[in-house]
Amino acid sequence: MAQRIVYVIGNTKNAGKTTVVKHLLKQMKNACIASIGLDGENLDTLSNVPKPSIQIPAGTYVVSCEKFLQGSHFELLELLEDNPLAGAVFLARALVESKVVIAGANTSVISSIQKRKEFDNIIVDGALDRIVHAGFADNAEIAIVIGASNHSNTVELQRFIERILSSLMIPLAPFQIKKLFENKHTVCGLTSDGKVKDLGSSLLNDLKTIEKYEWIFVPGVITEEIVERLRDIRICLLNPFSFFGIASKFDNIYTMRKLFVRGIYLNFFNRPDLEIRICKTLESFGYKAVDILYVTHRRDNDG
């Protein structure tokens, strides 16, 4: 069975991502859990609001900082990274059912554990401001958690939903284009005669010279303003979430990474007015979300 990776992303703090992570752990056996950022702490590091701890069953694999892995509860398997801020980041296995703080993962750490054979599933709790990280693993599944506070408004929530779901709908670049760009790490241009030229680290350097290319490869972020100015050029993004805007407005954007919706979860804190409107927005994209604990959309081959 091919290894599966699920990123849990949310629109706001305390939307319920941790609850969804725990729900997925019950569904997905033989799993490894990681976090882009800090999760499982008693108090949220930004809002100082108490957070539920993450209880993991014995046998669960976890990526976290050594200081959060109690020696008697975990078997340390491999040093993945020595982070100067977070400290030593290890892959470990829970020997008994344990509460754990999960922190320290980044894209290179996630890539390294994807090569492991001990587990079939990886669950990544994505930090609020790092949604772009969820687009670096091809064929990843995305669990989307949508929450609201008393100060939330429909426009903000709709824009979040539109950005995420329209990004997931960006088509894959043609196979030959993917092959030309797959090992590139800078902005590149493809000419009409099939030559690929390195254009540097940013599209902002010289947009006029870019206009002569048929394709532009962008490994980093790109905005609606730049895409609008390059309407006549096909743009290939390494990561669909690196587009900061509503992708459905444009027909010249393609991506190297195909992502899927694992499930959409709602947590509106007794705001039925918002729930009704947001459900209509989801339906306009062909999705439904009823409860924070139920997966309503899966990949077609899940049955």
PDB file of C-alpha atoms in Angstrom:
ATOM      1  CA  MET A   1       0.000   0.000   0.000  1.00  0.00           C
ATOM      2  CA  ALA A   2       1.325   3.439  -0.924  1.00  0.00           C
ATOM      3  CA  GLN A   3       2.106   5.729   1.978  1.00  0.00           C
ATOM      4  CA  ARG A   4      -0.566   8.386   2.547  1.00  0.00           C
ATOM      5  CA  ILE A   5       0.049  11.885   3.899  1.00  0.00           C
ATOM      6  CA  VAL A   6      -2.703  14.137   5.255  1.00  0.00           C
ATOM      7  CA  TYR A   7      -2.195  17.812   6.101  1.00  0.00           C
ATOM      8  CA  VAL A   8      -4.659  19.364   8.548  1.00  0.00           C
ATOM      9  CA  ILE A   9      -5.080  23.079   7.833  1.00  0.00           C
ATOM     10  CA  GLY A  10      -7.374  25.693   9.375  1.00  0.00           C
ATOM     11  CA  ASN A  11      -8.464  29.283   8.874  1.00  0.00           C
ATOM     12  CA  THR A  12      -8.076  30.487  12.466  1.00  0.00           C
ATOM     13  CA  LYS A  13      -6.641  29.660  15.862  1.00  0.00           C
ATOM     14  CA  ASN A  14      -8.735  27.259  17.951  1.00  0.00           C
ATOM     15  CA  ALA A  15     -10.833  26.176  14.965  1.00  0.00           C
ATOM     16  CA  GLY A  16     -10.529  22.536  15.991  1.00  0.00           C
ATOM     17  CA  LYS A  17      -7.438  21.280  14.117  1.00  0.00           C
ATOM     18  CA  THR A  18      -6.210  19.294  17.123  1.00  0.00           C
ATOM     19  CA  THR A  19      -9.591  17.575  17.438  1.00  0.00           C
ATOM     20  CA  VAL A  20      -9.452  16.618  13.764  1.00  0.00           C
ATOM     21  CA  VAL A  21      -5.885  15.317  14.139  1.00  0.00           C
ATOM     22  CA  LYS A  22      -7.007  13.059  16.990  1.00  0.00           C
ATOM     23  CA  HIS A  23      -9.994  11.931  14.918  1.00  0.00           C
ATOM     24  CA  LEU A  24      -7.715  11.026  11.998  1.00  0.00           C
ATOM     25  CA  LEU A  25      -5.412   9.102  14.337  1.00  0.00           C
ATOM     26  CA  LYS A  26      -8.343   6.868  15.247  1.00  0.00           C
ATOM     27  CA  GLN A  27      -9.155   6.322  11.564  1.00  0.00           C
ATOM     28  CA  MET A  28      -5.643   5.819  10.209  1.00  0.00           C
ATOM     29  CA  LYS A  29      -3.758   2.926  11.743  1.00  0.00           C
ATOM     30  CA  ASN A  30       0.019   2.551  11.702  1.00  0.00           C
ATOM     31  CA  ALA A  31       0.488   6.314  11.563  1.00  0.00           C
ATOM     32  CA  CYS A  32       3.183   8.906  12.151  1.00  0.00           C
ATOM     33  CA  ILE A  33       2.151  12.337  13.426  1.00  0.00           C
ATOM     34  CA  ALA A  34       4.071  15.582  12.934  1.00  0.00           C
ATOM     35  CA  SER A  35       3.436  19.320  13.169  1.00  0.00           C
ATOM     36  CA  ILE A  36       4.565  22.315  11.152  1.00  0.00           C
ATOM     37  CA  GLY A  37       4.900  24.597  14.146  1.00  0.00           C
ATOM     38  CA  LEU A  38       3.993  23.834  17.759  1.00  0.00           C
ATOM     39  CA  ASP A  39       1.030  21.731  18.820  1.00  0.00           C
ATOM     40  CA  GLY A  40       0.019  19.767  21.891  1.00  0.00           C
ATOM     41  CA  GLU A  41       1.163  22.390  24.406  1.00  0.00           C
ATOM     42  CA  ASN A  42      -1.005  23.286  27.402  1.00  0.00           C
ATOM     43  CA  LEU A  43      -1.346  26.901  26.307  1.00  0.00           C
ATOM     44  CA  ASP A  44      -1.373  28.171  22.753  1.00  0.00           C
ATOM     45  CA  THR A  45       1.844  30.092  22.133  1.00  0.00           C
ATOM     46  CA  LEU A  46       0.058  33.004  20.425  1.00  0.00           C
ATOM     47  CA  SER A  47      -3.323  33.326  22.125  1.00  0.00           C
ATOM     48  CA  ASN A  48      -2.439  31.893  25.574  1.00  0.00           C
ATOM     49  CA  VAL A  49      -5.682  29.879  25.401  1.00  0.00           C
ATOM     50  CA  PRO A  50      -5.671  26.336  26.878  1.00  0.00           C
ATOM     51  CA  LYS A  51      -5.402  23.667  24.161  1.00  0.00           C
ATOM     52  CA  PRO A  52      -6.301  19.968  24.286  1.00  0.00           C
ATOM     53  CA  SER A  53      -3.292  17.682  24.578  1.00  0.00           C
ATOM     54  CA  ILE A  54      -2.606  15.086  21.921  1.00  0.00           C
ATOM     55  CA  GLN A  55      -3.008  11.576  23.265  1.00  0.00           C
ATOM     56  CA  ILE A  56      -1.446   8.965  21.014  1.00  0.00           C
ATOM     57  CA  PRO A  57      -1.796   5.179  21.222  1.00  0.00           C
ATOM     58  CA  ALA A  58       1.143   2.884  21.889  1.00  0.00           C
ATOM     59  CA  GLY A  59       2.940   2.105  18.646  1.00  0.00           C
ATOM     60  CA  THR A  60       2.226   5.490  17.064  1.00  0.00           C
ATOM     61  CA  TYR A  61       5.209   7.179  15.440  1.00  0.00           C
ATOM     62  CA  VAL A  62       5.842  10.833  16.174  1.00  0.00           C
ATOM     63  CA  VAL A  63       8.168  13.566  14.958  1.00  0.00           C
ATOM     64  CA  SER A  64       9.046  16.036  17.701  1.00  0.00           C
ATOM     65  CA  CYS A  65      11.816  17.762  19.619  1.00  0.00           C
ATOM     66  CA  GLU A  66      13.817  15.605  21.994  1.00  0.00           C
ATOM     67  CA  LYS A  67      12.827  17.747  24.982  1.00  0.00           C
ATOM     68  CA  PHE A  68       9.159  16.775  24.441  1.00  0.00           C
ATOM     69  CA  LEU A  69       9.799  13.034  24.228  1.00  0.00           C
ATOM     70  CA  GLN A  70       9.843  11.449  27.688  1.00  0.00           C
ATOM     71  CA  GLY A  71      12.510   8.771  27.689  1.00  0.00           C
ATOM     72  CA  SER A  72      10.414   6.131  29.401  1.00  0.00           C
ATOM     73  CA  HIS A  73       7.470   6.600  27.026  1.00  0.00           C
ATOM     74  CA  PHE A  74       9.213   6.843  23.653  1.00  0.00           C
ATOM     75  CA  GLU A  75      11.819   4.981  21.674  1.00  0.00           C
ATOM     76  CA  LEU A  76      14.017   7.438  19.755  1.00  0.00           C
ATOM     77  CA  LEU A  77      14.587   5.980  16.291  1.00  0.00           C
ATOM     78  CA  GLU A  78      16.458   8.615  14.289  1.00  0.00           C
ATOM     79  CA  LEU A  79      17.774  12.149  14.603  1.00  0.00           C
ATOM     80  CA  LEU A  80      16.090  13.984  11.722  1.00  0.00           C
ATOM     81  CA  GLU A  81      17.411  17.493  12.233  1.00  0.00           C
ATOM     82  CA  ASP A  82      19.369  19.511  14.758  1.00  0.00           C
ATOM     83  CA  ASN A  83      17.382  22.741  14.760  1.00  0.00           C
ATOM     84  CA  PRO A  84      19.173  25.684  16.449  1.00  0.00           C
ATOM     85  CA  LEU A  85      15.836  27.029  17.756  1.00  0.00           C
ATOM     86  CA  ALA A  86      13.761  23.913  18.431  1.00  0.00           C
ATOM     87  CA  GLY A  87      16.655  21.627  19.334  1.00  0.00           C
ATOM     88  CA  ALA A  88      17.163  18.047  18.182  1.00  0.00           C
ATOM     89  CA  VAL A  89      14.162  16.754  16.180  1.00  0.00           C
ATOM     90  CA  PHE A  90      13.639  12.988  16.337  1.00  0.00           C
ATOM     91  CA  LEU A  91      11.470  10.322  14.822  1.00  0.00           C
ATOM     92  CA  ALA A  92      10.216   8.315  17.798  1.00  0.00           C
ATOM     93  CA  ARG A  93       7.721   5.572  18.600  1.00  0.00           C
ATOM     94  CA  ALA A  94       5.366   5.616  21.570  1.00  0.00           C
ATOM     95  CA  LEU A  95       5.984   2.581  23.799  1.00  0.00           C
ATOM     96  CA  VAL A  96       2.814   3.237  25.811  1.00  0.00           C
ATOM     97  CA  GLU A  97      -0.252   5.423  25.355  1.00  0.00           C
ATOM     98  CA  SER A  98       1.073   8.934  25.947  1.00  0.00           C
ATOM     99  CA  LYS A  99       0.337  12.635  25.821  1.00  0.00           C
ATOM    100  CA  VAL A 100       2.825  14.432  23.636  1.00  0.00           C
ATOM    101  CA  VAL A 101       3.839  17.872  22.400  1.00  0.00           C
ATOM    102  CA  ILE A 102       4.473  17.738  18.656  1.00  0.00           C
ATOM    103  CA  ALA A 103       6.827  20.322  17.169  1.00  0.00           C
ATOM    104  CA  GLY A 104       9.785  20.857  14.891  1.00  0.00           C
ATOM    105  CA  ALA A 105       8.820  19.488  11.484  1.00  0.00           C
ATOM    106  CA  ASN A 106       9.555  21.348   8.260  1.00  0.00           C
ATOM    107  CA  THR A 107       9.429  20.383   4.593  1.00  0.00           C
ATOM    108  CA  SER A 108      12.815  18.621   4.637  1.00  0.00           C
ATOM    109  CA  VAL A 109      11.864  16.639   7.744  1.00  0.00           C
ATOM    110  CA  ILE A 110       8.527  15.640   6.193  1.00  0.00           C
ATOM    111  CA  SER A 111      10.321  14.568   2.993  1.00  0.00           C
ATOM    112  CA  SER A 112      12.719  12.390   4.970  1.00  0.00           C
ATOM    113  CA  ILE A 113       9.980  10.536   6.877  1.00  0.00           C
ATOM    114  CA  GLN A 114       8.081   9.915   3.636  1.00  0.00           C
ATOM    115  CA  LYS A 115      10.921   7.557   2.713  1.00  0.00           C
ATOM    116  CA  ARG A 116      10.386   5.409   5.809  1.00  0.00           C
ATOM    117  CA  LYS A 117       8.681   2.029   5.571  1.00  0.00           C
ATOM    118  CA  GLU A 118       7.553   1.539   9.199  1.00  0.00           C
ATOM    119  CA  PHE A 119       4.246   3.392   8.830  1.00  0.00           C
ATOM    120  CA  ASP A 120       1.556   3.673   6.166  1.00  0.00           C
ATOM    121  CA  ASN A 121       0.112   7.084   7.085  1.00  0.00           C
ATOM    122  CA  ILE A 122       1.529  10.501   7.976  1.00  0.00           C
ATOM    123  CA  ILE A 123      -0.661  13.140   9.636  1.00  0.00           C
ATOM    124  CA  VAL A 124       0.739  16.674   9.633  1.00  0.00           C
ATOM    125  CA  ASP A 125      -0.819  19.405  11.737  1.00  0.00           C
ATOM    126  CA  GLY A 126      -0.146  22.547   9.719  1.00  0.00           C
ATOM    127  CA  ALA A 127       0.479  25.884  11.402  1.00  0.00           C
ATOM    128  CA  LEU A 128      -2.050  28.634  10.681  1.00  0.00           C
ATOM    129  CA  ASP A 129       0.384  30.870   8.798  1.00  0.00           C
ATOM    130  CA  ARG A 130       2.127  28.054   6.903  1.00  0.00           C
ATOM    131  CA  ILE A 131      -0.565  26.616   4.676  1.00  0.00           C
ATOM    132  CA  VAL A 132       1.900  26.740   1.780  1.00  0.00           C
ATOM    133  CA  HIS A 133       3.779  23.821   3.416  1.00  0.00           C
ATOM    134  CA  ALA A 134       0.831  21.531   2.672  1.00  0.00           C
ATOM    135  CA  GLY A 135       1.518  21.741  -1.052  1.00  0.00           C
ATOM    136  CA  PHE A 136       5.023  20.326  -1.143  1.00  0.00           C
ATOM    137  CA  ALA A 137       4.027  16.643  -1.063  1.00  0.00           C
ATOM    138  CA  ASP A 138       2.553  15.292  -4.291  1.00  0.00           C
ATOM    139  CA  ASN A 139      -0.750  13.425  -3.896  1.00  0.00           C
ATOM    140  CA  ALA A 140      -1.204  14.737  -0.362  1.00  0.00           C
ATOM    141  CA  GLU A 141      -4.667  14.860   1.148  1.00  0.00           C
ATOM    142  CA  ILE A 142      -5.888  18.044   2.818  1.00  0.00           C
ATOM    143  CA  ALA A 143      -8.212  18.084   5.823  1.00  0.00           C
ATOM    144  CA  ILE A 144      -9.720  21.578   5.997  1.00  0.00           C
ATOM    145  CA  VAL A 145     -10.973  22.883   9.352  1.00  0.00           C
ATOM    146  CA  ILE A 146     -13.166  25.978   9.199  1.00  0.00           C
ATOM    147  CA  GLY A 147     -13.977  27.747  12.430  1.00  0.00           C
ATOM    148  CA  ALA A 148     -15.404  31.074  13.500  1.00  0.00           C
ATOM    149  CA  SER A 149     -15.340  33.341  16.515  1.00  0.00           C
ATOM    150  CA  ASN A 150     -17.771  36.059  17.512  1.00  0.00           C
ATOM    151  CA  HIS A 151     -15.717  38.468  15.373  1.00  0.00           C
ATOM    152  CA  SER A 152     -15.591  36.346  12.221  1.00  0.00           C
ATOM    153  CA  ASN A 153     -17.471  37.505   9.147  1.00  0.00           C
ATOM    154  CA  THR A 154     -18.730  35.776   6.042  1.00  0.00           C
ATOM    155  CA  VAL A 155     -16.414  37.629   3.641  1.00  0.00           C
ATOM    156  CA  GLU A 156     -13.248  36.491   5.458  1.00  0.00           C
ATOM    157  CA  LEU A 157     -14.394  32.891   5.653  1.00  0.00           C
ATOM    158  CA  GLN A 158     -15.522  32.806   2.023  1.00  0.00           C
ATOM    159  CA  ARG A 159     -12.179  34.171   0.837  1.00  0.00           C
ATOM    160  CA  PHE A 160     -10.308  31.510   2.835  1.00  0.00           C
ATOM    161  CA  ILE A 161     -12.488  28.753   1.361  1.00  0.00           C
ATOM    162  CA  GLU A 162     -12.230  30.127  -2.176  1.00  0.00           C
ATOM    163  CA  ARG A 163      -8.458  30.415  -1.951  1.00  0.00           C
ATOM    164  CA  ILE A 164      -7.981  26.870  -0.651  1.00  0.00           C
ATOM    165  CA  LEU A 165     -10.496  25.068  -2.868  1.00  0.00           C
ATOM    166  CA  SER A 166      -9.665  26.982  -6.041  1.00  0.00           C
ATOM    167  CA  SER A 167      -5.969  26.247  -5.446  1.00  0.00           C
ATOM    168  CA  LEU A 168      -6.782  22.537  -5.233  1.00  0.00           C
ATOM    169  CA  MET A 169      -8.520  22.820  -8.615  1.00  0.00           C
ATOM    170  CA  ILE A 170      -5.441  24.176 -10.432  1.00  0.00           C
ATOM    171  CA  PRO A 171      -4.721  21.659 -13.225  1.00  0.00           C
ATOM    172  CA  LEU A 172      -1.522  19.692 -13.460  1.00  0.00           C
ATOM    173  CA  ALA A 173       1.000  20.932 -15.992  1.00  0.00           C
ATOM    174  CA  PRO A 174       1.436  18.660 -19.039  1.00  0.00           C
ATOM    175  CA  PHE A 175       3.809  15.745 -18.403  1.00  0.00           C
ATOM    176  CA  GLN A 176       6.567  17.075 -20.651  1.00  0.00           C
ATOM    177  CA  ILE A 177       6.485  20.490 -18.962  1.00  0.00           C
ATOM    178  CA  LYS A 178       6.751  18.826 -15.543  1.00  0.00           C
ATOM    179  CA  LYS A 179       9.775  16.856 -16.734  1.00  0.00           C
ATOM    180  CA  LEU A 180      11.515  20.022 -17.924  1.00  0.00           C
ATOM    181  CA  PHE A 181      10.973  21.852 -14.633  1.00  0.00           C
ATOM    182  CA  GLU A 182      11.075  19.037 -12.044  1.00  0.00           C
ATOM    183  CA  ASN A 183      14.646  19.656 -10.853  1.00  0.00           C
ATOM    184  CA  LYS A 184      14.574  23.447 -11.067  1.00  0.00           C
ATOM    185  CA  HIS A 185      14.830  25.601  -7.935  1.00  0.00           C
ATOM    186  CA  THR A 186      14.658  29.102  -9.426  1.00  0.00           C
ATOM    187  CA  VAL A 187      12.267  30.952 -11.716  1.00  0.00           C
ATOM    188  CA  CYS A 188      12.706  29.544 -15.232  1.00  0.00           C
ATOM    189  CA  GLY A 189      11.363  30.366 -18.658  1.00  0.00           C
ATOM    190  CA  LEU A 190      10.639  28.000 -21.559  1.00  0.00           C
ATOM    191  CA  THR A 191      11.063  29.439 -25.060  1.00  0.00           C
ATOM    192  CA  SER A 192       9.115  28.409 -28.167  1.00  0.00           C
ATOM    193  CA  ASP A 193      12.091  26.335 -29.369  1.00  0.00           C
ATOM    194  CA  GLY A 194      12.122  24.267 -26.161  1.00  0.00           C
ATOM    195  CA  LYS A 195      15.001  25.919 -24.316  1.00  0.00           C
ATOM    196  CA  VAL A 196      14.795  26.433 -20.539  1.00  0.00           C
ATOM    197  CA  LYS A 197      16.474  29.536 -19.141  1.00  0.00           C
ATOM    198  CA  ASP A 198      17.181  30.359 -15.504  1.00  0.00           C
ATOM    199  CA  LEU A 199      15.599  33.750 -14.708  1.00  0.00           C
ATOM    200  CA  GLY A 200      16.777  34.172 -11.126  1.00  0.00           C
ATOM    201  CA  SER A 201      15.045  34.012  -7.780  1.00  0.00           C
ATOM    202  CA  SER A 202      12.069  36.305  -8.364  1.00  0.00           C
ATOM    203  CA  LEU A 203       9.540  37.224 -11.046  1.00  0.00           C
ATOM    204  CA  LEU A 204       9.690  40.786  -9.822  1.00  0.00           C
ATOM    205  CA  ASN A 205      13.183  41.305 -11.231  1.00  0.00           C
ATOM    206  CA  ASP A 206      12.096  42.048 -14.790  1.00  0.00           C
ATOM    207  CA  LEU A 207       8.573  41.224 -15.947  1.00  0.00           C
ATOM    208  CA  LYS A 208       9.179  42.662 -19.423  1.00  0.00           C
ATOM    209  CA  THR A 209      11.858  40.105 -20.309  1.00  0.00           C
ATOM    210  CA  ILE A 210       9.554  37.303 -19.127  1.00  0.00           C
ATOM    211  CA  GLU A 211       6.907  38.150 -21.714  1.00  0.00           C
ATOM    212  CA  LYS A 212       8.873  36.421 -24.500  1.00  0.00           C
ATOM    213  CA  TYR A 213       8.531  32.976 -22.880  1.00  0.00           C
ATOM    214  CA  GLU A 214       5.713  30.491 -23.459  1.00  0.00           C
ATOM    215  CA  TRP A 215       5.955  28.971 -19.968  1.00  0.00           C
ATOM    216  CA  ILE A 216       7.243  30.338 -16.671  1.00  0.00           C
ATOM    217  CA  PHE A 217       8.118  28.030 -13.769  1.00  0.00           C
ATOM    218  CA  VAL A 218       7.692  29.560 -10.286  1.00  0.00           C
ATOM    219  CA  PRO A 219       9.047  27.591  -7.292  1.00  0.00           C
ATOM    220  CA  GLY A 220       7.996  30.250  -4.775  1.00  0.00           C
ATOM    221  CA  VAL A 221       4.989  32.461  -4.111  1.00  0.00           C
ATOM    222  CA  ILE A 222       3.102  34.470  -6.705  1.00  0.00           C
ATOM    223  CA  THR A 223       0.265  36.990  -6.471  1.00  0.00           C
ATOM    224  CA  GLU A 224      -2.854  37.752  -8.496  1.00  0.00           C
ATOM    225  CA  GLU A 225      -1.290  41.016  -9.670  1.00  0.00           C
ATOM    226  CA  ILE A 226       1.647  39.252 -11.317  1.00  0.00           C
ATOM    227  CA  VAL A 227      -0.517  36.522 -12.853  1.00  0.00           C
ATOM    228  CA  GLU A 228      -2.817  39.195 -14.282  1.00  0.00           C
ATOM    229  CA  ARG A 229       0.154  40.955 -15.898  1.00  0.00           C
ATOM    230  CA  LEU A 230       1.280  37.642 -17.409  1.00  0.00           C
ATOM    231  CA  ARG A 231      -2.116  36.561 -18.747  1.00  0.00           C
ATOM    232  CA  ASP A 232      -0.650  35.487 -22.096  1.00  0.00           C
ATOM    233  CA  ILE A 233       1.956  33.187 -20.523  1.00  0.00           C
ATOM    234  CA  ARG A 234       1.292  29.788 -18.981  1.00  0.00           C
ATOM    235  CA  ILE A 235       2.579  29.693 -15.408  1.00  0.00           C
ATOM    236  CA  CYS A 236       3.664  26.448 -13.746  1.00  0.00           C
ATOM    237  CA  LEU A 237       3.713  26.528  -9.943  1.00  0.00           C
ATOM    238  CA  LEU A 238       5.701  24.033  -7.917  1.00  0.00           C
ATOM    239  CA  ASN A 239       3.031  24.225  -5.231  1.00  0.00           C
ATOM    240  CA  PRO A 240      -0.645  25.176  -5.750  1.00  0.00           C
ATOM    241  CA  PHE A 241      -0.817  26.845  -2.322  1.00  0.00           C
ATOM    242  CA  SER A 242       1.989  29.241  -3.278  1.00  0.00           C
ATOM    243  CA  PHE A 243      -0.552  31.236  -5.287  1.00  0.00           C
ATOM    244  CA  PHE A 244      -1.910  34.015  -3.071  1.00  0.00           C
ATOM    245  CA  GLY A 245      -5.263  34.722  -4.608  1.00  0.00           C
ATOM    246  CA  ILE A 246      -8.318  33.057  -6.114  1.00  0.00           C
ATOM    247  CA  ALA A 247      -7.034  30.693  -8.792  1.00  0.00           C
ATOM    248  CA  SER A 248     -10.446  30.215 -10.426  1.00  0.00           C
ATOM    249  CA  LYS A 249     -10.139  33.753 -11.830  1.00  0.00           C
ATOM    250  CA  PHE A 250      -7.326  32.632 -14.139  1.00  0.00           C
ATOM    251  CA  ASP A 251      -6.897  30.010 -16.844  1.00  0.00           C
ATOM    252  CA  ASN A 252      -3.131  30.290 -17.306  1.00  0.00           C
ATOM    253  CA  ILE A 253      -2.024  28.687 -14.000  1.00  0.00           C
ATOM    254  CA  TYR A 254      -0.806  25.083 -13.729  1.00  0.00           C
ATOM    255  CA  THR A 255       0.941  23.157 -10.977  1.00  0.00           C
ATOM    256  CA  MET A 256       3.470  20.370 -10.430  1.00  0.00           C
ATOM    257  CA  ARG A 257       1.646  18.964  -7.373  1.00  0.00           C
ATOM    258  CA  LYS A 258      -1.782  17.333  -7.321  1.00  0.00           C
ATOM    259  CA  LEU A 259      -3.615  17.491  -3.978  1.00  0.00           C
ATOM    260  CA  PHE A 260      -6.913  16.012  -2.796  1.00  0.00           C
ATOM    261  CA  VAL A 261      -9.555  16.926  -0.233  1.00  0.00           C
ATOM    262  CA  ARG A 262      -9.616  14.394   2.601  1.00  0.00           C
ATOM    263  CA  GLY A 263     -12.461  16.090   4.441  1.00  0.00           C
ATOM    264  CA  ILE A 264     -13.981  19.433   5.391  1.00  0.00           C
ATOM    265  CA  TYR A 265     -14.869  20.058   9.014  1.00  0.00           C
ATOM    266  CA  LEU A 266     -16.948  22.899  10.450  1.00  0.00           C
ATOM    267  CA  ASN A 267     -16.795  24.442  13.900  1.00  0.00           C
ATOM    268  CA  PHE A 268     -18.897  27.603  14.062  1.00  0.00           C
ATOM    269  CA  PHE A 269     -19.282  28.047  17.823  1.00  0.00           C
ATOM    270  CA  ASN A 270     -23.074  28.410  17.690  1.00  0.00           C
ATOM    271  CA  ARG A 271     -23.043  30.722  14.663  1.00  0.00           C
ATOM    272  CA  PRO A 272     -25.799  29.167  12.484  1.00  0.00           C
ATOM    273  CA  ASP A 273     -25.932  32.326  10.370  1.00  0.00           C
ATOM    274  CA  LEU A 274     -22.385  31.738   9.216  1.00  0.00           C
ATOM    275  CA  GLU A 275     -22.813  27.998   8.903  1.00  0.00           C
ATOM    276  CA  ILE A 276     -25.663  28.321   6.407  1.00  0.00           C
ATOM    277  CA  ARG A 277     -23.765  30.774   4.226  1.00  0.00           C
ATOM    278  CA  ILE A 278     -20.471  28.878   4.360  1.00  0.00           C
ATOM    279  CA  CYS A 279     -22.180  25.592   3.498  1.00  0.00           C
ATOM    280  CA  LYS A 280     -23.565  27.283   0.379  1.00  0.00           C
ATOM    281  CA  THR A 281     -20.067  28.424  -0.556  1.00  0.00           C
ATOM    282  CA  LEU A 282     -18.763  24.882  -0.141  1.00  0.00           C
ATOM    283  CA  GLU A 283     -21.610  23.510  -2.256  1.00  0.00           C
ATOM    284  CA  SER A 284     -20.655  25.906  -5.059  1.00  0.00           C
ATOM    285  CA  PHE A 285     -17.349  23.998  -5.239  1.00  0.00           C
ATOM    286  CA  GLY A 286     -19.087  20.623  -4.992  1.00  0.00           C
ATOM    287  CA  TYR A 287     -18.312  19.902  -1.330  1.00  0.00           C
ATOM    288  CA  LYS A 288     -20.292  19.401   1.854  1.00  0.00           C
ATOM    289  CA  ALA A 289     -19.221  19.679   5.483  1.00  0.00           C
ATOM    290  CA  VAL A 290     -21.616  18.945   8.305  1.00  0.00           C
ATOM    291  CA  ASP A 291     -19.691  18.195  11.467  1.00  0.00           C
ATOM    292  CA  ILE A 292     -16.133  18.600  12.682  1.00  0.00           C
ATOM    293  CA  LEU A 293     -15.853  14.855  13.318  1.00  0.00           C
ATOM    294  CA  TYR A 294     -17.033  13.499   9.970  1.00  0.00           C
ATOM    295  CA  VAL A 295     -15.122  13.163   6.748  1.00  0.00           C
ATOM    296  CA  THR A 296     -17.474  13.976   3.906  1.00  0.00           C
ATOM    297  CA  HIS A 297     -15.148  13.851   0.903  1.00  0.00           C
ATOM    298  CA  ARG A 298     -12.399  11.376   0.108  1.00  0.00           C
ATOM    299  CA  ARG A 299     -10.348  10.487  -2.900  1.00  0.00           C
ATOM    300  CA  ASP A 300     -12.325   8.475  -5.425  1.00  0.00           C
ATOM    301  CA  ASN A 301     -10.302   5.298  -4.866  1.00  0.00           C
ATOM    302  CA  ASP A 302     -11.185   5.239  -1.176  1.00  0.00           C
ATOM    303  CA  GLY A 303     -14.646   3.899  -2.056  1.00  0.00           C
TER     304      GLY A 303
END
